[in-house]
């Protein structure tokens, strides 16, 4: 019986200690919020209509003219909007915004994998995922900023559409989740290693 008890104690000693509930809850919350940010940003970029200025609707992909009598007339040729540099600048805005979503998807995947498959490299995967979310924030905020700068003469606060505010919210969530993820990784000790005092 003592041999079985010794083997059972060894097996129990080899198990990694479970993480506290609060830490697991925070990490899960970060993953859920990052997923929400990816969805918001994807929908916003696919729709692309971000600014309504009088009878004109400016977007990442189209330029539309609207009137009360007819349906919106949309053109892919942004140079016909007669805004200097809009056609070239919008390529940059939509490219960095799309890259932000791609980086966020990879970051979100790393965050989820680090929680599902716990091993020696889980903390590194979590840190890399959080860093990719920070890159997503920089790219998405750059896309928003370039859009606003290109259309600075047409911009009004009430002119921004719901899709613009979705992208703005997604950008804020990328930042918040990235900083939170890096912070919780720095204040928690590696699993299975004793904390040094």
mmCIF file with all atom_site columns, C-alpha atoms in Angstrom:
data_model
loop_
_atom_site.group_PDB
_atom_site.id
_atom_site.type_symbol
_atom_site.label_atom_id
_atom_site.label_alt_id
_atom_site.label_comp_id
_atom_site.label_asym_id
_atom_site.label_entity_id
_atom_site.label_seq_id
_atom_site.pdbx_PDB_ins_code
_atom_site.Cartn_x
_atom_site.Cartn_y
_atom_site.Cartn_z
_atom_site.occupancy
_atom_site.B_iso_or_equiv
_atom_site.pdbx_formal_charge
_atom_site.auth_seq_id
_atom_site.auth_comp_id
_atom_site.auth_asym_id
_atom_site.auth_atom_id
_atom_site.pdbx_PDB_model_num
ATOM 1   C CA . UNK A 1 1   ? 0.000   0.000  0.000   1.00 0.00 ? 1   UNK A CA 1
ATOM 2   C CA . UNK A 1 2   ? 2.813   2.392  0.744   1.00 0.00 ? 2   UNK A CA 1
ATOM 3   C CA . UNK A 1 3   ? 4.234   2.004  -2.794  1.00 0.00 ? 3   UNK A CA 1
ATOM 4   C CA . UNK A 1 4   ? 0.852   2.944  -4.283  1.00 0.00 ? 4   UNK A CA 1
ATOM 5   C CA . UNK A 1 5   ? 0.576   5.920  -1.929  1.00 0.00 ? 5   UNK A CA 1
ATOM 6   C CA . UNK A 1 6   ? 4.078   7.110  -2.912  1.00 0.00 ? 6   UNK A CA 1
ATOM 7   C CA . UNK A 1 7   ? 3.226   6.842  -6.625  1.00 0.00 ? 7   UNK A CA 1
ATOM 8   C CA . UNK A 1 8   ? -0.043  8.724  -6.096  1.00 0.00 ? 8   UNK A CA 1
ATOM 9   C CA . UNK A 1 9   ? 1.796   11.492 -4.260  1.00 0.00 ? 9   UNK A CA 1
ATOM 10  C CA . UNK A 1 10  ? 4.319   11.743 -7.112  1.00 0.00 ? 10  UNK A CA 1
ATOM 11  C CA . UNK A 1 11  ? 1.528   12.029 -9.671  1.00 0.00 ? 11  UNK A CA 1
ATOM 12  C CA . UNK A 1 12  ? -0.170  14.732 -7.626  1.00 0.00 ? 12  UNK A CA 1
ATOM 13  C CA . UNK A 1 13  ? 3.129   16.598 -7.229  1.00 0.00 ? 13  UNK A CA 1
ATOM 14  C CA . UNK A 1 14  ? 3.712   16.571 -11.011 1.00 0.00 ? 14  UNK A CA 1
ATOM 15  C CA . UNK A 1 15  ? 0.383   18.226 -11.747 1.00 0.00 ? 15  UNK A CA 1
ATOM 16  C CA . UNK A 1 16  ? 0.485   21.915 -12.395 1.00 0.00 ? 16  UNK A CA 1
ATOM 17  C CA . UNK A 1 17  ? -1.317  23.990 -9.820  1.00 0.00 ? 17  UNK A CA 1
ATOM 18  C CA . UNK A 1 18  ? -4.611  25.336 -11.058 1.00 0.00 ? 18  UNK A CA 1
ATOM 19  C CA . UNK A 1 19  ? -4.816  29.018 -11.803 1.00 0.00 ? 19  UNK A CA 1
ATOM 20  C CA . UNK A 1 20  ? -6.981  31.159 -9.547  1.00 0.00 ? 20  UNK A CA 1
ATOM 21  C CA . UNK A 1 21  ? -10.568 31.652 -10.715 1.00 0.00 ? 21  UNK A CA 1
ATOM 22  C CA . UNK A 1 22  ? -10.175 35.427 -10.969 1.00 0.00 ? 22  UNK A CA 1
ATOM 23  C CA . UNK A 1 23  ? -7.170  35.122 -13.294 1.00 0.00 ? 23  UNK A CA 1
ATOM 24  C CA . UNK A 1 24  ? -8.993  32.630 -15.527 1.00 0.00 ? 24  UNK A CA 1
ATOM 25  C CA . UNK A 1 25  ? -12.048 34.901 -15.601 1.00 0.00 ? 25  UNK A CA 1
ATOM 26  C CA . UNK A 1 26  ? -9.986  37.950 -16.617 1.00 0.00 ? 26  UNK A CA 1
ATOM 27  C CA . UNK A 1 27  ? -8.187  36.032 -19.362 1.00 0.00 ? 27  UNK A CA 1
ATOM 28  C CA . UNK A 1 28  ? -11.503 34.705 -20.685 1.00 0.00 ? 28  UNK A CA 1
ATOM 29  C CA . UNK A 1 29  ? -12.960 38.214 -20.626 1.00 0.00 ? 29  UNK A CA 1
ATOM 30  C CA . UNK A 1 30  ? -9.981  39.537 -22.614 1.00 0.00 ? 30  UNK A CA 1
ATOM 31  C CA . UNK A 1 31  ? -10.485 36.809 -25.239 1.00 0.00 ? 31  UNK A CA 1
ATOM 32  C CA . UNK A 1 32  ? -14.229 37.527 -25.541 1.00 0.00 ? 32  UNK A CA 1
ATOM 33  C CA . UNK A 1 33  ? -13.668 41.297 -25.868 1.00 0.00 ? 33  UNK A CA 1
ATOM 34  C CA . UNK A 1 34  ? -10.928 40.757 -28.460 1.00 0.00 ? 34  UNK A CA 1
ATOM 35  C CA . UNK A 1 35  ? -13.287 38.534 -30.471 1.00 0.00 ? 35  UNK A CA 1
ATOM 36  C CA . UNK A 1 36  ? -15.968 41.239 -30.284 1.00 0.00 ? 36  UNK A CA 1
ATOM 37  C CA . UNK A 1 37  ? -13.439 43.816 -31.528 1.00 0.00 ? 37  UNK A CA 1
ATOM 38  C CA . UNK A 1 38  ? -12.531 41.588 -34.486 1.00 0.00 ? 38  UNK A CA 1
ATOM 39  C CA . UNK A 1 39  ? -16.214 41.237 -35.451 1.00 0.00 ? 39  UNK A CA 1
ATOM 40  C CA . UNK A 1 40  ? -16.883 44.977 -35.122 1.00 0.00 ? 40  UNK A CA 1
ATOM 41  C CA . UNK A 1 41  ? -13.822 45.894 -37.153 1.00 0.00 ? 41  UNK A CA 1
ATOM 42  C CA . UNK A 1 42  ? -14.583 43.321 -39.874 1.00 0.00 ? 42  UNK A CA 1
ATOM 43  C CA . UNK A 1 43  ? -18.175 44.507 -40.297 1.00 0.00 ? 43  UNK A CA 1
ATOM 44  C CA . UNK A 1 44  ? -17.089 48.138 -40.315 1.00 0.00 ? 44  UNK A CA 1
ATOM 45  C CA . UNK A 1 45  ? -14.445 47.613 -42.987 1.00 0.00 ? 45  UNK A CA 1
ATOM 46  C CA . UNK A 1 46  ? -16.674 45.442 -45.181 1.00 0.00 ? 46  UNK A CA 1
ATOM 47  C CA . UNK A 1 47  ? -19.439 48.063 -45.109 1.00 0.00 ? 47  UNK A CA 1
ATOM 48  C CA . UNK A 1 48  ? -16.924 50.887 -45.399 1.00 0.00 ? 48  UNK A CA 1
ATOM 49  C CA . UNK A 1 49  ? -19.359 53.856 -45.371 1.00 0.00 ? 49  UNK A CA 1
ATOM 50  C CA . UNK A 1 50  ? -17.930 56.034 -42.635 1.00 0.00 ? 50  UNK A CA 1
ATOM 51  C CA . UNK A 1 51  ? -18.868 59.668 -43.307 1.00 0.00 ? 51  UNK A CA 1
ATOM 52  C CA . UNK A 1 52  ? -22.008 61.429 -44.475 1.00 0.00 ? 52  UNK A CA 1
ATOM 53  C CA . UNK A 1 53  ? -21.354 65.028 -45.512 1.00 0.00 ? 53  UNK A CA 1
ATOM 54  C CA . UNK A 1 54  ? -24.453 66.824 -46.794 1.00 0.00 ? 54  UNK A CA 1
ATOM 55  C CA . UNK A 1 55  ? -25.501 64.804 -49.869 1.00 0.00 ? 55  UNK A CA 1
ATOM 56  C CA . UNK A 1 56  ? -22.282 62.797 -50.178 1.00 0.00 ? 56  UNK A CA 1
ATOM 57  C CA . UNK A 1 57  ? -21.379 59.515 -48.500 1.00 0.00 ? 57  UNK A CA 1
ATOM 58  C CA . UNK A 1 58  ? -17.672 58.748 -48.191 1.00 0.00 ? 58  UNK A CA 1
ATOM 59  C CA . UNK A 1 59  ? -16.420 55.245 -47.618 1.00 0.00 ? 59  UNK A CA 1
ATOM 60  C CA . UNK A 1 60  ? -13.342 53.088 -47.822 1.00 0.00 ? 60  UNK A CA 1
ATOM 61  C CA . UNK A 1 61  ? -14.482 51.425 -51.045 1.00 0.00 ? 61  UNK A CA 1
ATOM 62  C CA . UNK A 1 62  ? -17.074 53.763 -52.610 1.00 0.00 ? 62  UNK A CA 1
ATOM 63  C CA . UNK A 1 63  ? -18.053 57.374 -52.975 1.00 0.00 ? 63  UNK A CA 1
ATOM 64  C CA . UNK A 1 64  ? -21.815 57.931 -53.124 1.00 0.00 ? 64  UNK A CA 1
ATOM 65  C CA . UNK A 1 65  ? -24.006 60.902 -53.899 1.00 0.00 ? 65  UNK A CA 1
ATOM 66  C CA . UNK A 1 66  ? -27.477 60.921 -52.379 1.00 0.00 ? 66  UNK A CA 1
ATOM 67  C CA . UNK A 1 67  ? -30.627 62.914 -52.909 1.00 0.00 ? 67  UNK A CA 1
ATOM 68  C CA . UNK A 1 68  ? -34.194 62.689 -51.635 1.00 0.00 ? 68  UNK A CA 1
ATOM 69  C CA . UNK A 1 69  ? -35.641 61.701 -54.982 1.00 0.00 ? 69  UNK A CA 1
ATOM 70  C CA . UNK A 1 70  ? -33.258 58.954 -56.103 1.00 0.00 ? 70  UNK A CA 1
ATOM 71  C CA . UNK A 1 71  ? -31.328 56.076 -54.645 1.00 0.00 ? 71  UNK A CA 1
ATOM 72  C CA . UNK A 1 72  ? -27.644 56.651 -53.766 1.00 0.00 ? 72  UNK A CA 1
ATOM 73  C CA . UNK A 1 73  ? -25.393 56.680 -56.797 1.00 0.00 ? 73  UNK A CA 1
ATOM 74  C CA . UNK A 1 74  ? -22.086 55.032 -55.837 1.00 0.00 ? 74  UNK A CA 1
ATOM 75  C CA . UNK A 1 75  ? -18.788 55.109 -57.724 1.00 0.00 ? 75  UNK A CA 1
ATOM 76  C CA . UNK A 1 76  ? -15.639 53.096 -57.137 1.00 0.00 ? 76  UNK A CA 1
ATOM 77  C CA . UNK A 1 77  ? -13.523 55.830 -58.702 1.00 0.00 ? 77  UNK A CA 1
ATOM 78  C CA . UNK A 1 78  ? -12.821 57.974 -55.644 1.00 0.00 ? 78  UNK A CA 1
ATOM 79  C CA . UNK A 1 79  ? -11.106 60.634 -57.739 1.00 0.00 ? 79  UNK A CA 1
ATOM 80  C CA . UNK A 1 80  ? -14.566 61.789 -58.874 1.00 0.00 ? 80  UNK A CA 1
ATOM 81  C CA . UNK A 1 81  ? -15.260 62.987 -55.333 1.00 0.00 ? 81  UNK A CA 1
ATOM 82  C CA . UNK A 1 82  ? -12.993 65.978 -56.119 1.00 0.00 ? 82  UNK A CA 1
ATOM 83  C CA . UNK A 1 83  ? -11.117 65.640 -52.823 1.00 0.00 ? 83  UNK A CA 1
ATOM 84  C CA . UNK A 1 84  ? -7.332  65.998 -53.251 1.00 0.00 ? 84  UNK A CA 1
ATOM 85  C CA . UNK A 1 85  ? -5.456  62.755 -52.620 1.00 0.00 ? 85  UNK A CA 1
ATOM 86  C CA . UNK A 1 86  ? -8.587  60.786 -51.691 1.00 0.00 ? 86  UNK A CA 1
ATOM 87  C CA . UNK A 1 87  ? -8.103  57.955 -54.195 1.00 0.00 ? 87  UNK A CA 1
ATOM 88  C CA . UNK A 1 88  ? -4.505  57.233 -53.136 1.00 0.00 ? 88  UNK A CA 1
ATOM 89  C CA . UNK A 1 89  ? -5.012  57.962 -49.445 1.00 0.00 ? 89  UNK A CA 1
ATOM 90  C CA . UNK A 1 90  ? -8.026  55.675 -49.181 1.00 0.00 ? 90  UNK A CA 1
ATOM 91  C CA . UNK A 1 91  ? -5.934  52.757 -50.450 1.00 0.00 ? 91  UNK A CA 1
ATOM 92  C CA . UNK A 1 92  ? -3.657  53.309 -47.456 1.00 0.00 ? 92  UNK A CA 1
ATOM 93  C CA . UNK A 1 93  ? -6.596  53.664 -45.032 1.00 0.00 ? 93  UNK A CA 1
ATOM 94  C CA . UNK A 1 94  ? -8.308  50.460 -46.092 1.00 0.00 ? 94  UNK A CA 1
ATOM 95  C CA . UNK A 1 95  ? -5.026  48.522 -46.331 1.00 0.00 ? 95  UNK A CA 1
ATOM 96  C CA . UNK A 1 96  ? -3.926  49.281 -42.770 1.00 0.00 ? 96  UNK A CA 1
ATOM 97  C CA . UNK A 1 97  ? -7.460  48.702 -41.472 1.00 0.00 ? 97  UNK A CA 1
ATOM 98  C CA . UNK A 1 98  ? -7.608  45.293 -43.154 1.00 0.00 ? 98  UNK A CA 1
ATOM 99  C CA . UNK A 1 99  ? -4.132  44.408 -41.847 1.00 0.00 ? 99  UNK A CA 1
ATOM 100 C CA . UNK A 1 100 ? -5.342  45.338 -38.360 1.00 0.00 ? 100 UNK A CA 1
ATOM 101 C CA . UNK A 1 101 ? -8.077  42.708 -38.592 1.00 0.00 ? 101 UNK A CA 1
ATOM 102 C CA . UNK A 1 102 ? -5.618  40.081 -39.848 1.00 0.00 ? 102 UNK A CA 1
ATOM 103 C CA . UNK A 1 103 ? -3.178  40.792 -37.010 1.00 0.00 ? 103 UNK A CA 1
ATOM 104 C CA . UNK A 1 104 ? -6.044  40.722 -34.500 1.00 0.00 ? 104 UNK A CA 1
ATOM 105 C CA . UNK A 1 105 ? -7.243  37.333 -35.764 1.00 0.00 ? 105 UNK A CA 1
ATOM 106 C CA . UNK A 1 106 ? -3.775  35.834 -35.316 1.00 0.00 ? 106 UNK A CA 1
ATOM 107 C CA . UNK A 1 107 ? -3.460  37.491 -31.901 1.00 0.00 ? 107 UNK A CA 1
ATOM 108 C CA . UNK A 1 108 ? -6.850  36.154 -30.829 1.00 0.00 ? 108 UNK A CA 1
ATOM 109 C CA . UNK A 1 109 ? -5.889  32.674 -31.986 1.00 0.00 ? 109 UNK A CA 1
ATOM 110 C CA . UNK A 1 110 ? -2.695  32.776 -29.907 1.00 0.00 ? 110 UNK A CA 1
ATOM 111 C CA . UNK A 1 111 ? -4.634  33.946 -26.853 1.00 0.00 ? 111 UNK A CA 1
ATOM 112 C CA . UNK A 1 112 ? -7.107  31.076 -27.187 1.00 0.00 ? 112 UNK A CA 1
ATOM 113 C CA . UNK A 1 113 ? -4.420  28.455 -27.841 1.00 0.00 ? 113 UNK A CA 1
ATOM 114 C CA . UNK A 1 114 ? -2.462  29.591 -24.781 1.00 0.00 ? 114 UNK A CA 1
ATOM 115 C CA . UNK A 1 115 ? -5.520  28.935 -22.621 1.00 0.00 ? 115 UNK A CA 1
ATOM 116 C CA . UNK A 1 116 ? -6.690  25.680 -24.206 1.00 0.00 ? 116 UNK A CA 1
ATOM 117 C CA . UNK A 1 117 ? -3.285  23.987 -24.531 1.00 0.00 ? 117 UNK A CA 1
ATOM 118 C CA . UNK A 1 118 ? -1.439  24.867 -21.352 1.00 0.00 ? 118 UNK A CA 1
ATOM 119 C CA . UNK A 1 119 ? 2.255   24.067 -21.589 1.00 0.00 ? 119 UNK A CA 1
ATOM 120 C CA . UNK A 1 120 ? 5.609   25.682 -20.875 1.00 0.00 ? 120 UNK A CA 1
ATOM 121 C CA . UNK A 1 121 ? 5.113   28.164 -23.716 1.00 0.00 ? 121 UNK A CA 1
ATOM 122 C CA . UNK A 1 122 ? 1.577   29.288 -22.795 1.00 0.00 ? 122 UNK A CA 1
ATOM 123 C CA . UNK A 1 123 ? 2.780   32.555 -21.272 1.00 0.00 ? 123 UNK A CA 1
ATOM 124 C CA . UNK A 1 124 ? 4.848   33.353 -24.373 1.00 0.00 ? 124 UNK A CA 1
ATOM 125 C CA . UNK A 1 125 ? 1.877   32.641 -26.639 1.00 0.00 ? 125 UNK A CA 1
ATOM 126 C CA . UNK A 1 126 ? -0.303  34.892 -24.492 1.00 0.00 ? 126 UNK A CA 1
ATOM 127 C CA . UNK A 1 127 ? 2.293   37.685 -24.585 1.00 0.00 ? 127 UNK A CA 1
ATOM 128 C CA . UNK A 1 128 ? 2.690   37.367 -28.373 1.00 0.00 ? 128 UNK A CA 1
ATOM 129 C CA . UNK A 1 129 ? -1.091  37.396 -28.850 1.00 0.00 ? 129 UNK A CA 1
ATOM 130 C CA . UNK A 1 130 ? -1.388  40.528 -26.720 1.00 0.00 ? 130 UNK A CA 1
ATOM 131 C CA . UNK A 1 131 ? 1.429   42.152 -28.694 1.00 0.00 ? 131 UNK A CA 1
ATOM 132 C CA . UNK A 1 132 ? -0.398  41.378 -31.969 1.00 0.00 ? 132 UNK A CA 1
ATOM 133 C CA . UNK A 1 133 ? -3.513  43.028 -30.544 1.00 0.00 ? 133 UNK A CA 1
ATOM 134 C CA . UNK A 1 134 ? -1.403  46.097 -29.783 1.00 0.00 ? 134 UNK A CA 1
ATOM 135 C CA . UNK A 1 135 ? -0.212  46.107 -33.411 1.00 0.00 ? 135 UNK A CA 1
ATOM 136 C CA . UNK A 1 136 ? -3.873  45.829 -34.468 1.00 0.00 ? 136 UNK A CA 1
ATOM 137 C CA . UNK A 1 137 ? -4.667  48.919 -32.422 1.00 0.00 ? 137 UNK A CA 1
ATOM 138 C CA . UNK A 1 138 ? -1.858  50.891 -34.059 1.00 0.00 ? 138 UNK A CA 1
ATOM 139 C CA . UNK A 1 139 ? -2.969  49.841 -37.559 1.00 0.00 ? 139 UNK A CA 1
ATOM 140 C CA . UNK A 1 140 ? -6.693  50.409 -37.011 1.00 0.00 ? 140 UNK A CA 1
ATOM 141 C CA . UNK A 1 141 ? -6.110  53.766 -35.360 1.00 0.00 ? 141 UNK A CA 1
ATOM 142 C CA . UNK A 1 142 ? -3.822  54.689 -38.274 1.00 0.00 ? 142 UNK A CA 1
ATOM 143 C CA . UNK A 1 143 ? -6.610  53.801 -40.709 1.00 0.00 ? 143 UNK A CA 1
ATOM 144 C CA . UNK A 1 144 ? -9.112  55.920 -38.807 1.00 0.00 ? 144 UNK A CA 1
ATOM 145 C CA . UNK A 1 145 ? -6.703  58.833 -38.534 1.00 0.00 ? 145 UNK A CA 1
ATOM 146 C CA . UNK A 1 146 ? -5.797  58.775 -42.227 1.00 0.00 ? 146 UNK A CA 1
ATOM 147 C CA . UNK A 1 147 ? -9.509  58.691 -43.153 1.00 0.00 ? 147 UNK A CA 1
ATOM 148 C CA . UNK A 1 148 ? -10.233 61.730 -40.967 1.00 0.00 ? 148 UNK A CA 1
ATOM 149 C CA . UNK A 1 149 ? -7.195  63.627 -42.273 1.00 0.00 ? 149 UNK A CA 1
ATOM 150 C CA . UNK A 1 150 ? -8.138  62.950 -45.905 1.00 0.00 ? 150 UNK A CA 1
ATOM 151 C CA . UNK A 1 151 ? -11.677 64.248 -45.355 1.00 0.00 ? 151 UNK A CA 1
ATOM 152 C CA . UNK A 1 152 ? -10.873 66.942 -42.783 1.00 0.00 ? 152 UNK A CA 1
ATOM 153 C CA . UNK A 1 153 ? -12.814 69.604 -44.726 1.00 0.00 ? 153 UNK A CA 1
ATOM 154 C CA . UNK A 1 154 ? -15.995 67.489 -44.790 1.00 0.00 ? 154 UNK A CA 1
ATOM 155 C CA . UNK A 1 155 ? -15.791 66.075 -41.249 1.00 0.00 ? 155 UNK A CA 1
ATOM 156 C CA . UNK A 1 156 ? -18.471 66.888 -38.700 1.00 0.00 ? 156 UNK A CA 1
ATOM 157 C CA . UNK A 1 157 ? -19.062 64.991 -35.477 1.00 0.00 ? 157 UNK A CA 1
ATOM 158 C CA . UNK A 1 158 ? -22.637 64.070 -36.419 1.00 0.00 ? 158 UNK A CA 1
ATOM 159 C CA . UNK A 1 159 ? -21.534 63.145 -39.939 1.00 0.00 ? 159 UNK A CA 1
ATOM 160 C CA . UNK A 1 160 ? -19.737 59.984 -38.843 1.00 0.00 ? 160 UNK A CA 1
ATOM 161 C CA . UNK A 1 161 ? -21.826 56.883 -39.461 1.00 0.00 ? 161 UNK A CA 1
ATOM 162 C CA . UNK A 1 162 ? -22.430 53.935 -37.161 1.00 0.00 ? 162 UNK A CA 1
ATOM 163 C CA . UNK A 1 163 ? -19.800 51.953 -39.061 1.00 0.00 ? 163 UNK A CA 1
ATOM 164 C CA . UNK A 1 164 ? -17.158 54.568 -38.257 1.00 0.00 ? 164 UNK A CA 1
ATOM 165 C CA . UNK A 1 165 ? -18.018 54.372 -34.570 1.00 0.00 ? 165 UNK A CA 1
ATOM 166 C CA . UNK A 1 166 ? -17.875 50.568 -34.758 1.00 0.00 ? 166 UNK A CA 1
ATOM 167 C CA . UNK A 1 167 ? -14.316 50.820 -36.054 1.00 0.00 ? 167 UNK A CA 1
ATOM 168 C CA . UNK A 1 168 ? -13.478 53.395 -33.394 1.00 0.00 ? 168 UNK A CA 1
ATOM 169 C CA . UNK A 1 169 ? -14.837 51.081 -30.679 1.00 0.00 ? 169 UNK A CA 1
ATOM 170 C CA . UNK A 1 170 ? -12.937 48.118 -32.128 1.00 0.00 ? 170 UNK A CA 1
ATOM 171 C CA . UNK A 1 171 ? -9.725  50.140 -32.119 1.00 0.00 ? 171 UNK A CA 1
ATOM 172 C CA . UNK A 1 172 ? -10.282 51.090 -28.473 1.00 0.00 ? 172 UNK A CA 1
ATOM 173 C CA . UNK A 1 173 ? -10.986 47.439 -27.570 1.00 0.00 ? 173 UNK A CA 1
ATOM 174 C CA . UNK A 1 174 ? -7.796  46.308 -29.332 1.00 0.00 ? 174 UNK A CA 1
ATOM 175 C CA . UNK A 1 175 ? -5.823  48.737 -27.185 1.00 0.00 ? 175 UNK A CA 1
ATOM 176 C CA . UNK A 1 176 ? -7.619  47.868 -23.954 1.00 0.00 ? 176 UNK A CA 1
ATOM 177 C CA . UNK A 1 177 ? -7.279  44.098 -24.451 1.00 0.00 ? 177 UNK A CA 1
ATOM 178 C CA . UNK A 1 178 ? -3.631  44.321 -25.502 1.00 0.00 ? 178 UNK A CA 1
ATOM 179 C CA . UNK A 1 179 ? -2.637  46.386 -22.464 1.00 0.00 ? 179 UNK A CA 1
ATOM 180 C CA . UNK A 1 180 ? -4.729  44.226 -20.134 1.00 0.00 ? 180 UNK A CA 1
ATOM 181 C CA . UNK A 1 181 ? -3.276  41.032 -21.595 1.00 0.00 ? 181 UNK A CA 1
ATOM 182 C CA . UNK A 1 182 ? 0.301   42.212 -21.225 1.00 0.00 ? 182 UNK A CA 1
ATOM 183 C CA . UNK A 1 183 ? -0.387  43.473 -17.709 1.00 0.00 ? 183 UNK A CA 1
ATOM 184 C CA . UNK A 1 184 ? -2.004  40.279 -16.422 1.00 0.00 ? 184 UNK A CA 1
ATOM 185 C CA . UNK A 1 185 ? 0.856   38.271 -17.923 1.00 0.00 ? 185 UNK A CA 1
ATOM 186 C CA . UNK A 1 186 ? 3.389   40.404 -16.051 1.00 0.00 ? 186 UNK A CA 1
ATOM 187 C CA . UNK A 1 187 ? 1.697   40.251 -12.637 1.00 0.00 ? 187 UNK A CA 1
ATOM 188 C CA . UNK A 1 188 ? 1.065   36.506 -12.638 1.00 0.00 ? 188 UNK A CA 1
ATOM 189 C CA . UNK A 1 189 ? 3.920   34.078 -12.072 1.00 0.00 ? 189 UNK A CA 1
ATOM 190 C CA . UNK A 1 190 ? 4.630   31.185 -14.468 1.00 0.00 ? 190 UNK A CA 1
ATOM 191 C CA . UNK A 1 191 ? 2.430   28.182 -13.755 1.00 0.00 ? 191 UNK A CA 1
ATOM 192 C CA . UNK A 1 192 ? 4.228   25.433 -11.917 1.00 0.00 ? 192 UNK A CA 1
ATOM 193 C CA . UNK A 1 193 ? 6.997   27.715 -10.646 1.00 0.00 ? 193 UNK A CA 1
ATOM 194 C CA . UNK A 1 194 ? 7.077   29.094 -7.108  1.00 0.00 ? 194 UNK A CA 1
ATOM 195 C CA . UNK A 1 195 ? 6.823   32.855 -6.739  1.00 0.00 ? 195 UNK A CA 1
ATOM 196 C CA . UNK A 1 196 ? 9.973   34.482 -5.408  1.00 0.00 ? 196 UNK A CA 1
ATOM 197 C CA . UNK A 1 197 ? 9.630   36.932 -2.544  1.00 0.00 ? 197 UNK A CA 1
#
